[in-house]
Amino acid sequence: MDLLALDYVIFGVLLVSAALSLMRGFVKEVLSITGWIVSSYAALFLGPLVKPFLAPYINIEWVVNAGALLLVFLVVLILFSFLSNFISSKLRDGGIGMLDRTLGVAFGGLRGAFIVCLAYFVVVLVLPEKDHPDWIRDAKMRPLLQTGIRVMVTLVPMDRLPLNITNIEGTLRNMPEQSLEQLAPALLPELTPDAADDAPDPVENEAQDTQADTGYKQNDRDLMERLIRNTEGVR
Protein backbone atom coordinates (compact mmCIF):
# COMPACT_ATOMS: atom_id res chain seq x y z
CA MET A 1 0.00 0.00 0.00
CA ASP A 2 1.38 3.41 -0.99
CA LEU A 3 1.86 6.29 1.40
CA LEU A 4 -1.21 8.49 1.82
CA ALA A 5 -1.56 12.23 2.34
CA LEU A 6 -1.41 11.92 6.13
CA ASP A 7 1.91 10.06 5.92
CA TYR A 8 3.47 12.84 3.83
CA VAL A 9 2.12 15.49 6.23
CA ILE A 10 3.66 13.68 9.19
CA PHE A 11 7.04 13.32 7.48
CA GLY A 12 6.91 17.01 6.55
CA VAL A 13 6.19 18.09 10.12
CA LEU A 14 9.06 15.95 11.42
CA LEU A 15 11.52 17.40 8.89
CA VAL A 16 10.47 21.01 9.49
CA SER A 17 10.65 20.58 13.25
CA ALA A 18 14.13 19.03 13.02
CA ALA A 19 15.34 21.81 10.70
CA LEU A 20 14.08 24.54 13.04
CA SER A 21 15.77 22.88 15.99
CA LEU A 22 19.01 22.70 14.01
CA MET A 23 18.93 26.46 13.57
CA ARG A 24 17.80 27.33 17.09
CA GLY A 25 19.84 24.80 19.05
CA PHE A 26 19.03 22.26 21.74
CA VAL A 27 19.08 24.58 24.75
CA LYS A 28 16.64 27.09 23.32
CA GLU A 29 14.37 24.32 22.03
CA VAL A 30 14.26 22.54 25.38
CA LEU A 31 13.44 25.77 27.18
CA SER A 32 10.80 26.56 24.57
CA ILE A 33 9.03 23.21 24.82
CA THR A 34 9.30 23.34 28.61
CA GLY A 35 7.48 26.64 28.48
CA TRP A 36 4.70 25.07 26.41
CA ILE A 37 4.36 22.16 28.83
CA VAL A 38 4.34 24.41 31.90
CA SER A 39 1.80 26.71 30.23
CA SER A 40 -0.44 23.77 29.30
CA TYR A 41 -0.49 22.39 32.82
CA ALA A 42 -1.03 25.87 34.23
CA ALA A 43 -4.01 26.33 31.90
CA LEU A 44 -5.55 23.01 32.95
CA PHE A 45 -5.19 23.67 36.67
CA LEU A 46 -5.62 27.46 36.81
CA GLY A 47 -8.17 27.83 34.01
CA PRO A 48 -11.14 26.89 36.26
CA LEU A 49 -10.11 29.69 38.63
CA VAL A 50 -10.31 32.23 35.80
CA LYS A 51 -13.71 31.10 34.47
CA PRO A 52 -15.76 33.02 37.09
CA PHE A 53 -14.19 36.28 35.88
CA LEU A 54 -15.18 35.60 32.24
CA ALA A 55 -18.63 34.10 32.80
CA PRO A 56 -20.43 37.43 33.44
CA TYR A 57 -19.33 38.73 30.04
CA ILE A 58 -19.79 35.56 27.92
CA ASN A 59 -22.98 33.51 27.79
CA ILE A 60 -21.61 30.53 25.83
CA GLU A 61 -20.14 27.93 28.18
CA TRP A 62 -17.64 26.36 25.81
CA VAL A 63 -16.31 29.81 24.89
CA VAL A 64 -15.81 30.58 28.59
CA ASN A 65 -13.96 27.29 29.09
CA ALA A 66 -11.77 27.76 26.04
CA GLY A 67 -11.15 31.43 26.82
CA ALA A 68 -10.04 30.70 30.39
CA LEU A 69 -7.64 28.01 29.21
CA LEU A 70 -6.24 30.18 26.43
CA LEU A 71 -5.80 33.23 28.66
CA VAL A 72 -3.84 31.37 31.34
CA PHE A 73 -1.81 29.54 28.69
CA LEU A 74 -0.73 32.73 26.92
CA VAL A 75 0.14 34.63 30.09
CA VAL A 76 2.32 31.82 31.46
CA LEU A 77 3.92 31.19 28.06
CA ILE A 78 4.90 34.85 27.62
CA LEU A 79 6.40 35.04 31.10
CA PHE A 80 8.31 31.81 30.58
CA SER A 81 9.61 32.98 27.20
CA PHE A 82 11.35 35.95 28.83
CA LEU A 83 12.96 33.59 31.34
CA SER A 84 14.04 31.10 28.65
CA ASN A 85 15.59 33.82 26.50
CA PHE A 86 17.64 35.02 29.45
CA ILE A 87 18.84 31.50 30.31
CA SER A 88 19.66 30.53 26.71
CA SER A 89 21.64 33.73 26.14
CA LYS A 90 23.75 33.00 29.22
CA LEU A 91 24.40 29.40 28.15
CA ARG A 92 25.30 30.35 24.59
CA ASP A 93 28.03 32.61 25.91
CA GLY A 94 29.67 29.42 27.17
CA GLY A 95 30.13 28.25 23.56
CA ILE A 96 28.49 24.81 23.32
CA GLY A 97 28.42 25.14 19.51
CA MET A 98 27.87 22.12 17.26
CA LEU A 99 26.80 19.81 20.08
CA ASP A 100 23.93 22.17 20.83
CA ARG A 101 22.75 22.04 17.21
CA THR A 102 23.17 18.27 16.87
CA LEU A 103 21.13 17.59 19.97
CA GLY A 104 18.65 20.14 18.66
CA VAL A 105 17.96 17.99 15.58
CA ALA A 106 17.13 14.97 17.73
CA PHE A 107 14.94 17.07 19.96
CA GLY A 108 13.21 18.57 16.93
CA GLY A 109 12.27 15.11 15.70
CA LEU A 110 10.72 14.27 19.05
CA ARG A 111 8.87 17.57 19.10
CA GLY A 112 7.51 16.92 15.61
CA ALA A 113 6.24 13.52 16.74
CA PHE A 114 4.54 15.17 19.70
CA ILE A 115 2.88 17.75 17.45
CA VAL A 116 1.39 15.18 15.05
CA CYS A 117 0.23 12.99 17.94
CA LEU A 118 -1.37 16.00 19.60
CA ALA A 119 -3.14 16.90 16.35
CA TYR A 120 -4.45 13.34 16.05
CA PHE A 121 -5.52 13.51 19.70
CA VAL A 122 -7.64 16.58 18.92
CA VAL A 123 -9.09 14.94 15.80
CA VAL A 124 -10.18 11.89 17.81
CA LEU A 125 -11.73 14.15 20.45
CA VAL A 126 -13.85 15.82 17.80
CA LEU A 127 -14.52 12.85 15.52
CA PRO A 128 -14.67 9.14 16.46
CA GLU A 129 -12.19 6.91 14.66
CA LYS A 130 -14.95 5.00 12.88
CA ASP A 131 -15.91 8.24 11.11
CA HIS A 132 -12.39 9.13 9.98
CA PRO A 133 -11.80 9.45 6.22
CA ASP A 134 -9.84 6.75 4.40
CA TRP A 135 -6.70 8.89 4.07
CA ILE A 136 -6.48 8.91 7.89
CA ARG A 137 -7.78 5.41 8.62
CA ASP A 138 -5.49 3.71 6.07
CA ALA A 139 -2.35 5.79 6.71
CA LYS A 140 0.72 3.72 7.52
CA MET A 141 1.68 6.12 10.31
CA ARG A 142 -1.70 5.76 12.04
CA PRO A 143 -0.55 2.98 14.45
CA LEU A 144 2.26 5.27 15.56
CA LEU A 145 -0.26 8.07 16.20
CA GLN A 146 -2.43 5.70 18.23
CA THR A 147 0.57 4.73 20.33
CA GLY A 148 1.28 8.42 20.87
CA ILE A 149 -2.27 8.97 22.10
CA ARG A 150 -1.85 6.13 24.59
CA VAL A 151 1.27 7.80 26.00
CA MET A 152 -0.34 11.25 26.10
CA VAL A 153 -3.38 10.00 28.00
CA THR A 154 -1.08 8.79 30.78
CA LEU A 155 0.47 12.27 31.05
CA VAL A 156 -2.56 14.55 30.63
CA PRO A 157 -5.06 14.95 33.49
CA MET A 158 -8.09 14.00 31.40
CA ASP A 159 -10.55 14.96 34.13
CA ARG A 160 -9.37 18.57 33.75
CA LEU A 161 -10.30 18.79 30.08
CA PRO A 162 -13.59 20.66 29.55
CA LEU A 163 -14.38 18.29 26.68
CA ASN A 164 -16.12 15.00 26.01
CA ILE A 165 -13.40 12.34 26.13
CA THR A 166 -15.68 9.45 25.13
CA ASN A 167 -14.01 9.21 21.72
CA ILE A 168 -10.56 8.94 23.30
CA GLU A 169 -11.75 6.23 25.69
CA GLY A 170 -13.21 4.30 22.76
CA THR A 171 -9.96 4.66 20.85
CA LEU A 172 -7.96 3.23 23.74
CA ARG A 173 -10.32 0.29 24.14
CA ASN A 174 -10.09 -0.60 20.44
CA MET A 175 -6.38 0.10 20.08
CA PRO A 176 -4.17 -2.99 19.84
CA GLU A 177 -1.00 -3.15 21.88
CA GLN A 178 1.81 -2.70 19.34
CA SER A 179 5.54 -2.50 19.81
CA LEU A 180 8.02 -0.79 17.51
CA GLU A 181 8.97 -4.19 16.10
CA GLN A 182 5.34 -4.78 15.13
CA LEU A 183 4.99 -1.30 13.66
CA ALA A 184 8.15 -1.44 11.55
CA PRO A 185 6.81 -3.69 8.74
CA ALA A 186 3.75 -1.43 8.34
CA LEU A 187 5.75 1.81 8.35
CA LEU A 188 8.78 0.77 6.27
CA PRO A 189 7.88 -2.36 4.29
CA GLU A 190 10.54 -1.72 1.69
CA LEU A 191 13.24 -1.69 4.39
CA THR A 192 11.85 -4.56 6.43
CA PRO A 193 12.50 -8.10 5.18
CA ASP A 194 9.50 -10.33 4.74
CA ALA A 195 9.30 -12.37 7.89
CA ALA A 196 7.28 -15.05 6.15
CA ASP A 197 10.00 -15.57 3.53
CA ASP A 198 12.91 -15.44 5.94
CA ALA A 199 11.35 -17.63 8.61
CA PRO A 200 12.62 -21.23 8.45
CA ASP A 201 10.21 -24.05 7.88
CA PRO A 202 9.04 -25.49 11.22
CA VAL A 203 9.30 -29.01 9.79
CA GLU A 204 12.90 -28.38 8.76
CA ASN A 205 13.66 -26.94 12.18
CA GLU A 206 12.21 -29.99 13.86
CA ALA A 207 14.20 -32.32 11.60
CA GLN A 208 17.39 -30.39 12.24
CA ASP A 209 16.80 -30.44 15.98
CA THR A 210 16.10 -34.17 15.90
CA GLN A 211 19.23 -34.76 13.83
CA ALA A 212 21.29 -32.62 16.19
CA ASP A 213 19.95 -34.50 19.20
CA THR A 214 20.61 -37.86 17.55
CA GLY A 215 24.13 -36.84 16.56
CA TYR A 216 24.86 -35.66 20.04
CA LYS A 217 23.68 -38.94 21.54
CA GLN A 218 25.63 -40.96 18.95
CA ASN A 219 28.79 -39.04 19.82
CA ASP A 220 28.24 -39.88 23.45
CA ARG A 221 27.89 -43.57 22.64
CA ASP A 222 31.06 -43.58 20.52
CA LEU A 223 32.98 -41.89 23.32
CA MET A 224 31.73 -44.42 25.86
CA GLU A 225 32.72 -47.34 23.61
CA ARG A 226 36.24 -45.95 23.16
CA LEU A 227 36.61 -45.51 26.91
CA ILE A 228 35.50 -49.09 27.52
CA ARG A 229 37.92 -50.46 24.92
CA ASN A 230 40.78 -48.44 26.38
CA THR A 231 39.93 -49.65 29.87
CA GLU A 232 39.86 -53.29 28.74
CA GLY A 233 43.20 -52.81 26.95
CA VAL A 234 44.78 -51.53 30.15
CA ARG A 235 43.52 -54.53 32.04
PDB file of C-alpha atoms in Angstrom:
ATOM      1  CA  MET A   1       0.000   0.000   0.000  1.00  0.00           C
ATOM      2  CA  ASP A   2       1.377   3.411  -0.989  1.00  0.00           C
ATOM      3  CA  LEU A   3       1.863   6.295   1.401  1.00  0.00           C
ATOM      4  CA  LEU A   4      -1.206   8.489   1.816  1.00  0.00           C
ATOM      5  CA  ALA A   5      -1.564  12.230   2.339  1.00  0.00           C
ATOM      6  CA  LEU A   6      -1.409  11.918   6.128  1.00  0.00           C
ATOM      7  CA  ASP A   7       1.907  10.063   5.919  1.00  0.00           C
ATOM      8  CA  TYR A   8       3.466  12.841   3.832  1.00  0.00           C
ATOM      9  CA  VAL A   9       2.123  15.486   6.226  1.00  0.00           C
ATOM     10  CA  ILE A  10       3.663  13.677   9.195  1.00  0.00           C
ATOM     11  CA  PHE A  11       7.038  13.320   7.476  1.00  0.00           C
ATOM     12  CA  GLY A  12       6.906  17.008   6.548  1.00  0.00           C
ATOM     13  CA  VAL A  13       6.195  18.086  10.121  1.00  0.00           C
ATOM     14  CA  LEU A  14       9.062  15.947  11.419  1.00  0.00           C
ATOM     15  CA  LEU A  15      11.519  17.395   8.891  1.00  0.00           C
ATOM     16  CA  VAL A  16      10.471  21.011   9.487  1.00  0.00           C
ATOM     17  CA  SER A  17      10.652  20.583  13.249  1.00  0.00           C
ATOM     18  CA  ALA A  18      14.126  19.028  13.017  1.00  0.00           C
ATOM     19  CA  ALA A  19      15.335  21.815  10.702  1.00  0.00           C
ATOM     20  CA  LEU A  20      14.078  24.536  13.037  1.00  0.00           C
ATOM     21  CA  SER A  21      15.773  22.875  15.985  1.00  0.00           C
ATOM     22  CA  LEU A  22      19.011  22.695  14.013  1.00  0.00           C
ATOM     23  CA  MET A  23      18.935  26.462  13.569  1.00  0.00           C
ATOM     24  CA  ARG A  24      17.799  27.329  17.092  1.00  0.00           C
ATOM     25  CA  GLY A  25      19.843  24.799  19.046  1.00  0.00           C
ATOM     26  CA  PHE A  26      19.031  22.265  21.744  1.00  0.00           C
ATOM     27  CA  VAL A  27      19.080  24.581  24.751  1.00  0.00           C
ATOM     28  CA  LYS A  28      16.641  27.090  23.323  1.00  0.00           C
ATOM     29  CA  GLU A  29      14.367  24.320  22.029  1.00  0.00           C
ATOM     30  CA  VAL A  30      14.263  22.545  25.380  1.00  0.00           C
ATOM     31  CA  LEU A  31      13.435  25.769  27.180  1.00  0.00           C
ATOM     32  CA  SER A  32      10.804  26.559  24.572  1.00  0.00           C
ATOM     33  CA  ILE A  33       9.029  23.212  24.825  1.00  0.00           C
ATOM     34  CA  THR A  34       9.304  23.337  28.607  1.00  0.00           C
ATOM     35  CA  GLY A  35       7.476  26.644  28.478  1.00  0.00           C
ATOM     36  CA  TRP A  36       4.698  25.071  26.413  1.00  0.00           C
ATOM     37  CA  ILE A  37       4.363  22.165  28.835  1.00  0.00           C
ATOM     38  CA  VAL A  38       4.335  24.414  31.895  1.00  0.00           C
ATOM     39  CA  SER A  39       1.799  26.710  30.230  1.00  0.00           C
ATOM     40  CA  SER A  40      -0.438  23.772  29.299  1.00  0.00           C
ATOM     41  CA  TYR A  41      -0.494  22.390  32.822  1.00  0.00           C
ATOM     42  CA  ALA A  42      -1.035  25.871  34.228  1.00  0.00           C
ATOM     43  CA  ALA A  43      -4.007  26.331  31.901  1.00  0.00           C
ATOM     44  CA  LEU A  44      -5.547  23.011  32.946  1.00  0.00           C
ATOM     45  CA  PHE A  45      -5.191  23.667  36.667  1.00  0.00           C
ATOM     46  CA  LEU A  46      -5.623  27.456  36.810  1.00  0.00           C
ATOM     47  CA  GLY A  47      -8.170  27.825  34.013  1.00  0.00           C
ATOM     48  CA  PRO A  48     -11.137  26.889  36.260  1.00  0.00           C
ATOM     49  CA  LEU A  49     -10.109  29.690  38.633  1.00  0.00           C
ATOM     50  CA  VAL A  50     -10.310  32.230  35.799  1.00  0.00           C
ATOM     51  CA  LYS A  51     -13.708  31.103  34.474  1.00  0.00           C
ATOM     52  CA  PRO A  52     -15.764  33.018  37.086  1.00  0.00           C
ATOM     53  CA  PHE A  53     -14.193  36.276  35.882  1.00  0.00           C
ATOM     54  CA  LEU A  54     -15.181  35.597  32.243  1.00  0.00           C
ATOM     55  CA  ALA A  55     -18.628  34.095  32.796  1.00  0.00           C
ATOM     56  CA  PRO A  56     -20.433  37.430  33.444  1.00  0.00           C
ATOM     57  CA  TYR A  57     -19.334  38.728  30.040  1.00  0.00           C
ATOM     58  CA  ILE A  58     -19.787  35.565  27.917  1.00  0.00           C
ATOM     59  CA  ASN A  59     -22.977  33.514  27.787  1.00  0.00           C
ATOM     60  CA  ILE A  60     -21.608  30.529  25.834  1.00  0.00           C
ATOM     61  CA  GLU A  61     -20.143  27.932  28.180  1.00  0.00           C
ATOM     62  CA  TRP A  62     -17.641  26.364  25.806  1.00  0.00           C
ATOM     63  CA  VAL A  63     -16.313  29.809  24.890  1.00  0.00           C
ATOM     64  CA  VAL A  64     -15.808  30.579  28.593  1.00  0.00           C
ATOM     65  CA  ASN A  65     -13.960  27.287  29.093  1.00  0.00           C
ATOM     66  CA  ALA A  66     -11.767  27.765  26.038  1.00  0.00           C
ATOM     67  CA  GLY A  67     -11.152  31.431  26.823  1.00  0.00           C
ATOM     68  CA  ALA A  68     -10.041  30.699  30.387  1.00  0.00           C
ATOM     69  CA  LEU A  69      -7.636  28.006  29.213  1.00  0.00           C
ATOM     70  CA  LEU A  70      -6.239  30.184  26.435  1.00  0.00           C
ATOM     71  CA  LEU A  71      -5.799  33.233  28.660  1.00  0.00           C
ATOM     72  CA  VAL A  72      -3.838  31.370  31.338  1.00  0.00           C
ATOM     73  CA  PHE A  73      -1.812  29.541  28.694  1.00  0.00           C
ATOM     74  CA  LEU A  74      -0.729  32.727  26.917  1.00  0.00           C
ATOM     75  CA  VAL A  75       0.142  34.631  30.093  1.00  0.00           C
ATOM     76  CA  VAL A  76       2.319  31.823  31.462  1.00  0.00           C
ATOM     77  CA  LEU A  77       3.915  31.192  28.059  1.00  0.00           C
ATOM     78  CA  ILE A  78       4.898  34.846  27.619  1.00  0.00           C
ATOM     79  CA  LEU A  79       6.396  35.042  31.099  1.00  0.00           C
ATOM     80  CA  PHE A  80       8.310  31.805  30.583  1.00  0.00           C
ATOM     81  CA  SER A  81       9.611  32.981  27.196  1.00  0.00           C
ATOM     82  CA  PHE A  82      11.346  35.947  28.834  1.00  0.00           C
ATOM     83  CA  LEU A  83      12.958  33.593  31.340  1.00  0.00           C
ATOM     84  CA  SER A  84      14.044  31.098  28.655  1.00  0.00           C
ATOM     85  CA  ASN A  85      15.589  33.825  26.497  1.00  0.00           C
ATOM     86  CA  PHE A  86      17.638  35.024  29.448  1.00  0.00           C
ATOM     87  CA  ILE A  87      18.841  31.502  30.305  1.00  0.00           C
ATOM     88  CA  SER A  88      19.665  30.530  26.706  1.00  0.00           C
ATOM     89  CA  SER A  89      21.641  33.728  26.143  1.00  0.00           C
ATOM     90  CA  LYS A  90      23.754  33.004  29.220  1.00  0.00           C
ATOM     91  CA  LEU A  91      24.398  29.402  28.154  1.00  0.00           C
ATOM     92  CA  ARG A  92      25.303  30.348  24.585  1.00  0.00           C
ATOM     93  CA  ASP A  93      28.028  32.611  25.909  1.00  0.00           C
ATOM     94  CA  GLY A  94      29.670  29.416  27.166  1.00  0.00           C
ATOM     95  CA  GLY A  95      30.127  28.252  23.555  1.00  0.00           C
ATOM     96  CA  ILE A  96      28.491  24.808  23.319  1.00  0.00           C
ATOM     97  CA  GLY A  97      28.417  25.144  19.506  1.00  0.00           C
ATOM     98  CA  MET A  98      27.871  22.124  17.256  1.00  0.00           C
ATOM     99  CA  LEU A  99      26.800  19.810  20.076  1.00  0.00           C
ATOM    100  CA  ASP A 100      23.934  22.171  20.830  1.00  0.00           C
ATOM    101  CA  ARG A 101      22.745  22.040  17.213  1.00  0.00           C
ATOM    102  CA  THR A 102      23.172  18.275  16.869  1.00  0.00           C
ATOM    103  CA  LEU A 103      21.128  17.589  19.970  1.00  0.00           C
ATOM    104  CA  GLY A 104      18.655  20.137  18.661  1.00  0.00           C
ATOM    105  CA  VAL A 105      17.964  17.989  15.577  1.00  0.00           C
ATOM    106  CA  ALA A 106      17.129  14.968  17.731  1.00  0.00           C
ATOM    107  CA  PHE A 107      14.939  17.074  19.961  1.00  0.00           C
ATOM    108  CA  GLY A 108      13.213  18.570  16.928  1.00  0.00           C
ATOM    109  CA  GLY A 109      12.269  15.113  15.697  1.00  0.00           C
ATOM    110  CA  LEU A 110      10.719  14.268  19.052  1.00  0.00           C
ATOM    111  CA  ARG A 111       8.869  17.566  19.096  1.00  0.00           C
ATOM    112  CA  GLY A 112       7.506  16.921  15.611  1.00  0.00           C
ATOM    113  CA  ALA A 113       6.243  13.516  16.739  1.00  0.00           C
ATOM    114  CA  PHE A 114       4.537  15.168  19.703  1.00  0.00           C
ATOM    115  CA  ILE A 115       2.879  17.748  17.449  1.00  0.00           C
ATOM    116  CA  VAL A 116       1.393  15.185  15.050  1.00  0.00           C
ATOM    117  CA  CYS A 117       0.227  12.988  17.938  1.00  0.00           C
ATOM    118  CA  LEU A 118      -1.371  16.004  19.601  1.00  0.00           C
ATOM    119  CA  ALA A 119      -3.136  16.896  16.351  1.00  0.00           C
ATOM    120  CA  TYR A 120      -4.450  13.343  16.048  1.00  0.00           C
ATOM    121  CA  PHE A 121      -5.517  13.513  19.701  1.00  0.00           C
ATOM    122  CA  VAL A 122      -7.642  16.578  18.919  1.00  0.00           C
ATOM    123  CA  VAL A 123      -9.091  14.936  15.801  1.00  0.00           C
ATOM    124  CA  VAL A 124     -10.176  11.889  17.810  1.00  0.00           C
ATOM    125  CA  LEU A 125     -11.725  14.155  20.453  1.00  0.00           C
ATOM    126  CA  VAL A 126     -13.850  15.816  17.797  1.00  0.00           C
ATOM    127  CA  LEU A 127     -14.521  12.847  15.519  1.00  0.00           C
ATOM    128  CA  PRO A 128     -14.672   9.138  16.464  1.00  0.00           C
ATOM    129  CA  GLU A 129     -12.189   6.912  14.658  1.00  0.00           C
ATOM    130  CA  LYS A 130     -14.947   5.000  12.876  1.00  0.00           C
ATOM    131  CA  ASP A 131     -15.910   8.241  11.113  1.00  0.00           C
ATOM    132  CA  HIS A 132     -12.389   9.131   9.979  1.00  0.00           C
ATOM    133  CA  PRO A 133     -11.805   9.451   6.216  1.00  0.00           C
ATOM    134  CA  ASP A 134      -9.844   6.753   4.404  1.00  0.00           C
ATOM    135  CA  TRP A 135      -6.702   8.894   4.072  1.00  0.00           C
ATOM    136  CA  ILE A 136      -6.484   8.910   7.886  1.00  0.00           C
ATOM    137  CA  ARG A 137      -7.783   5.413   8.619  1.00  0.00           C
ATOM    138  CA  ASP A 138      -5.490   3.711   6.072  1.00  0.00           C
ATOM    139  CA  ALA A 139      -2.351   5.785   6.707  1.00  0.00           C
ATOM    140  CA  LYS A 140       0.724   3.721   7.519  1.00  0.00           C
ATOM    141  CA  MET A 141       1.680   6.121  10.306  1.00  0.00           C
ATOM    142  CA  ARG A 142      -1.697   5.758  12.038  1.00  0.00           C
ATOM    143  CA  PRO A 143      -0.552   2.984  14.447  1.00  0.00           C
ATOM    144  CA  LEU A 144       2.255   5.275  15.564  1.00  0.00           C
ATOM    145  CA  LEU A 145      -0.255   8.072  16.205  1.00  0.00           C
ATOM    146  CA  GLN A 146      -2.425   5.703  18.230  1.00  0.00           C
ATOM    147  CA  THR A 147       0.568   4.728  20.335  1.00  0.00           C
ATOM    148  CA  GLY A 148       1.284   8.421  20.866  1.00  0.00           C
ATOM    149  CA  ILE A 149      -2.269   8.966  22.102  1.00  0.00           C
ATOM    150  CA  ARG A 150      -1.850   6.128  24.586  1.00  0.00           C
ATOM    151  CA  VAL A 151       1.269   7.802  25.998  1.00  0.00           C
ATOM    152  CA  MET A 152      -0.340  11.250  26.101  1.00  0.00           C
ATOM    153  CA  VAL A 153      -3.382  10.002  27.999  1.00  0.00           C
ATOM    154  CA  THR A 154      -1.084   8.786  30.776  1.00  0.00           C
ATOM    155  CA  LEU A 155       0.469  12.274  31.052  1.00  0.00           C
ATOM    156  CA  VAL A 156      -2.558  14.551  30.629  1.00  0.00           C
ATOM    157  CA  PRO A 157      -5.062  14.954  33.491  1.00  0.00           C
ATOM    158  CA  MET A 158      -8.092  14.003  31.397  1.00  0.00           C
ATOM    159  CA  ASP A 159     -10.551  14.964  34.125  1.00  0.00           C
ATOM    160  CA  ARG A 160      -9.374  18.574  33.754  1.00  0.00           C
ATOM    161  CA  LEU A 161     -10.295  18.788  30.077  1.00  0.00           C
ATOM    162  CA  PRO A 162     -13.587  20.660  29.548  1.00  0.00           C
ATOM    163  CA  LEU A 163     -14.383  18.292  26.683  1.00  0.00           C
ATOM    164  CA  ASN A 164     -16.121  15.002  26.010  1.00  0.00           C
ATOM    165  CA  ILE A 165     -13.404  12.341  26.127  1.00  0.00           C
ATOM    166  CA  THR A 166     -15.677   9.452  25.126  1.00  0.00           C
ATOM    167  CA  ASN A 167     -14.005   9.208  21.724  1.00  0.00           C
ATOM    168  CA  ILE A 168     -10.564   8.942  23.304  1.00  0.00           C
ATOM    169  CA  GLU A 169     -11.745   6.225  25.686  1.00  0.00           C
ATOM    170  CA  GLY A 170     -13.206   4.300  22.758  1.00  0.00           C
ATOM    171  CA  THR A 171      -9.958   4.660  20.851  1.00  0.00           C
ATOM    172  CA  LEU A 172      -7.958   3.232  23.743  1.00  0.00           C
ATOM    173  CA  ARG A 173     -10.320   0.291  24.137  1.00  0.00           C
ATOM    174  CA  ASN A 174     -10.095  -0.601  20.445  1.00  0.00           C
ATOM    175  CA  MET A 175      -6.377   0.097  20.079  1.00  0.00           C
ATOM    176  CA  PRO A 176      -4.174  -2.993  19.843  1.00  0.00           C
ATOM    177  CA  GLU A 177      -0.995  -3.149  21.877  1.00  0.00           C
ATOM    178  CA  GLN A 178       1.815  -2.700  19.344  1.00  0.00           C
ATOM    179  CA  SER A 179       5.540  -2.499  19.808  1.00  0.00           C
ATOM    180  CA  LEU A 180       8.020  -0.791  17.510  1.00  0.00           C
ATOM    181  CA  GLU A 181       8.970  -4.188  16.101  1.00  0.00           C
ATOM    182  CA  GLN A 182       5.341  -4.782  15.134  1.00  0.00           C
ATOM    183  CA  LEU A 183       4.988  -1.296  13.663  1.00  0.00           C
ATOM    184  CA  ALA A 184       8.153  -1.444  11.550  1.00  0.00           C
ATOM    185  CA  PRO A 185       6.806  -3.687   8.740  1.00  0.00           C
ATOM    186  CA  ALA A 186       3.753  -1.434   8.337  1.00  0.00           C
ATOM    187  CA  LEU A 187       5.753   1.806   8.347  1.00  0.00           C
ATOM    188  CA  LEU A 188       8.775   0.773   6.266  1.00  0.00           C
ATOM    189  CA  PRO A 189       7.877  -2.359   4.293  1.00  0.00           C
ATOM    190  CA  GLU A 190      10.541  -1.722   1.690  1.00  0.00           C
ATOM    191  CA  LEU A 191      13.238  -1.685   4.389  1.00  0.00           C
ATOM    192  CA  THR A 192      11.854  -4.561   6.426  1.00  0.00           C
ATOM    193  CA  PRO A 193      12.501  -8.104   5.179  1.00  0.00           C
ATOM    194  CA  ASP A 194       9.502 -10.332   4.742  1.00  0.00           C
ATOM    195  CA  ALA A 195       9.299 -12.372   7.888  1.00  0.00           C
ATOM    196  CA  ALA A 196       7.279 -15.052   6.150  1.00  0.00           C
ATOM    197  CA  ASP A 197       9.995 -15.570   3.526  1.00  0.00           C
ATOM    198  CA  ASP A 198      12.909 -15.443   5.942  1.00  0.00           C
ATOM    199  CA  ALA A 199      11.350 -17.625   8.610  1.00  0.00           C
ATOM    200  CA  PRO A 200      12.619 -21.228   8.450  1.00  0.00           C
ATOM    201  CA  ASP A 201      10.206 -24.054   7.885  1.00  0.00           C
ATOM    202  CA  PRO A 202       9.036 -25.485  11.224  1.00  0.00           C
ATOM    203  CA  VAL A 203       9.300 -29.015   9.787  1.00  0.00           C
ATOM    204  CA  GLU A 204      12.896 -28.381   8.759  1.00  0.00           C
ATOM    205  CA  ASN A 205      13.660 -26.937  12.181  1.00  0.00           C
ATOM    206  CA  GLU A 206      12.211 -29.995  13.861  1.00  0.00           C
ATOM    207  CA  ALA A 207      14.199 -32.321  11.597  1.00  0.00           C
ATOM    208  CA  GLN A 208      17.395 -30.389  12.244  1.00  0.00           C
ATOM    209  CA  ASP A 209      16.804 -30.439  15.985  1.00  0.00           C
ATOM    210  CA  THR A 210      16.104 -34.166  15.899  1.00  0.00           C
ATOM    211  CA  GLN A 211      19.225 -34.761  13.834  1.00  0.00           C
ATOM    212  CA  ALA A 212      21.291 -32.624  16.191  1.00  0.00           C
ATOM    213  CA  ASP A 213      19.954 -34.499  19.204  1.00  0.00           C
ATOM    214  CA  THR A 214      20.612 -37.863  17.546  1.00  0.00           C
ATOM    215  CA  GLY A 215      24.134 -36.842  16.559  1.00  0.00           C
ATOM    216  CA  TYR A 216      24.856 -35.660  20.038  1.00  0.00           C
ATOM    217  CA  LYS A 217      23.679 -38.939  21.540  1.00  0.00           C
ATOM    218  CA  GLN A 218      25.631 -40.959  18.953  1.00  0.00           C
ATOM    219  CA  ASN A 219      28.788 -39.044  19.822  1.00  0.00           C
ATOM    220  CA  ASP A 220      28.236 -39.885  23.449  1.00  0.00           C
ATOM    221  CA  ARG A 221      27.888 -43.572  22.638  1.00  0.00           C
ATOM    222  CA  ASP A 222      31.059 -43.581  20.522  1.00  0.00           C
ATOM    223  CA  LEU A 223      32.978 -41.889  23.316  1.00  0.00           C
ATOM    224  CA  MET A 224      31.733 -44.417  25.863  1.00  0.00           C
ATOM    225  CA  GLU A 225      32.717 -47.338  23.608  1.00  0.00           C
ATOM    226  CA  ARG A 226      36.244 -45.949  23.162  1.00  0.00           C
ATOM    227  CA  LEU A 227      36.615 -45.505  26.913  1.00  0.00           C
ATOM    228  CA  ILE A 228      35.495 -49.092  27.518  1.00  0.00           C
ATOM    229  CA  ARG A 229      37.921 -50.461  24.920  1.00  0.00           C
ATOM    230  CA  ASN A 230      40.783 -48.439  26.382  1.00  0.00           C
ATOM    231  CA  THR A 231      39.927 -49.652  29.871  1.00  0.00           C
ATOM    232  CA  GLU A 232      39.859 -53.286  28.741  1.00  0.00           C
ATOM    233  CA  GLY A 233      43.201 -52.813  26.951  1.00  0.00           C
ATOM    234  CA  VAL A 234      44.782 -51.530  30.147  1.00  0.00           C
ATOM    235  CA  ARG A 235      43.522 -54.531  32.039  1.00  0.00           C
TER     236      ARG A 235
END
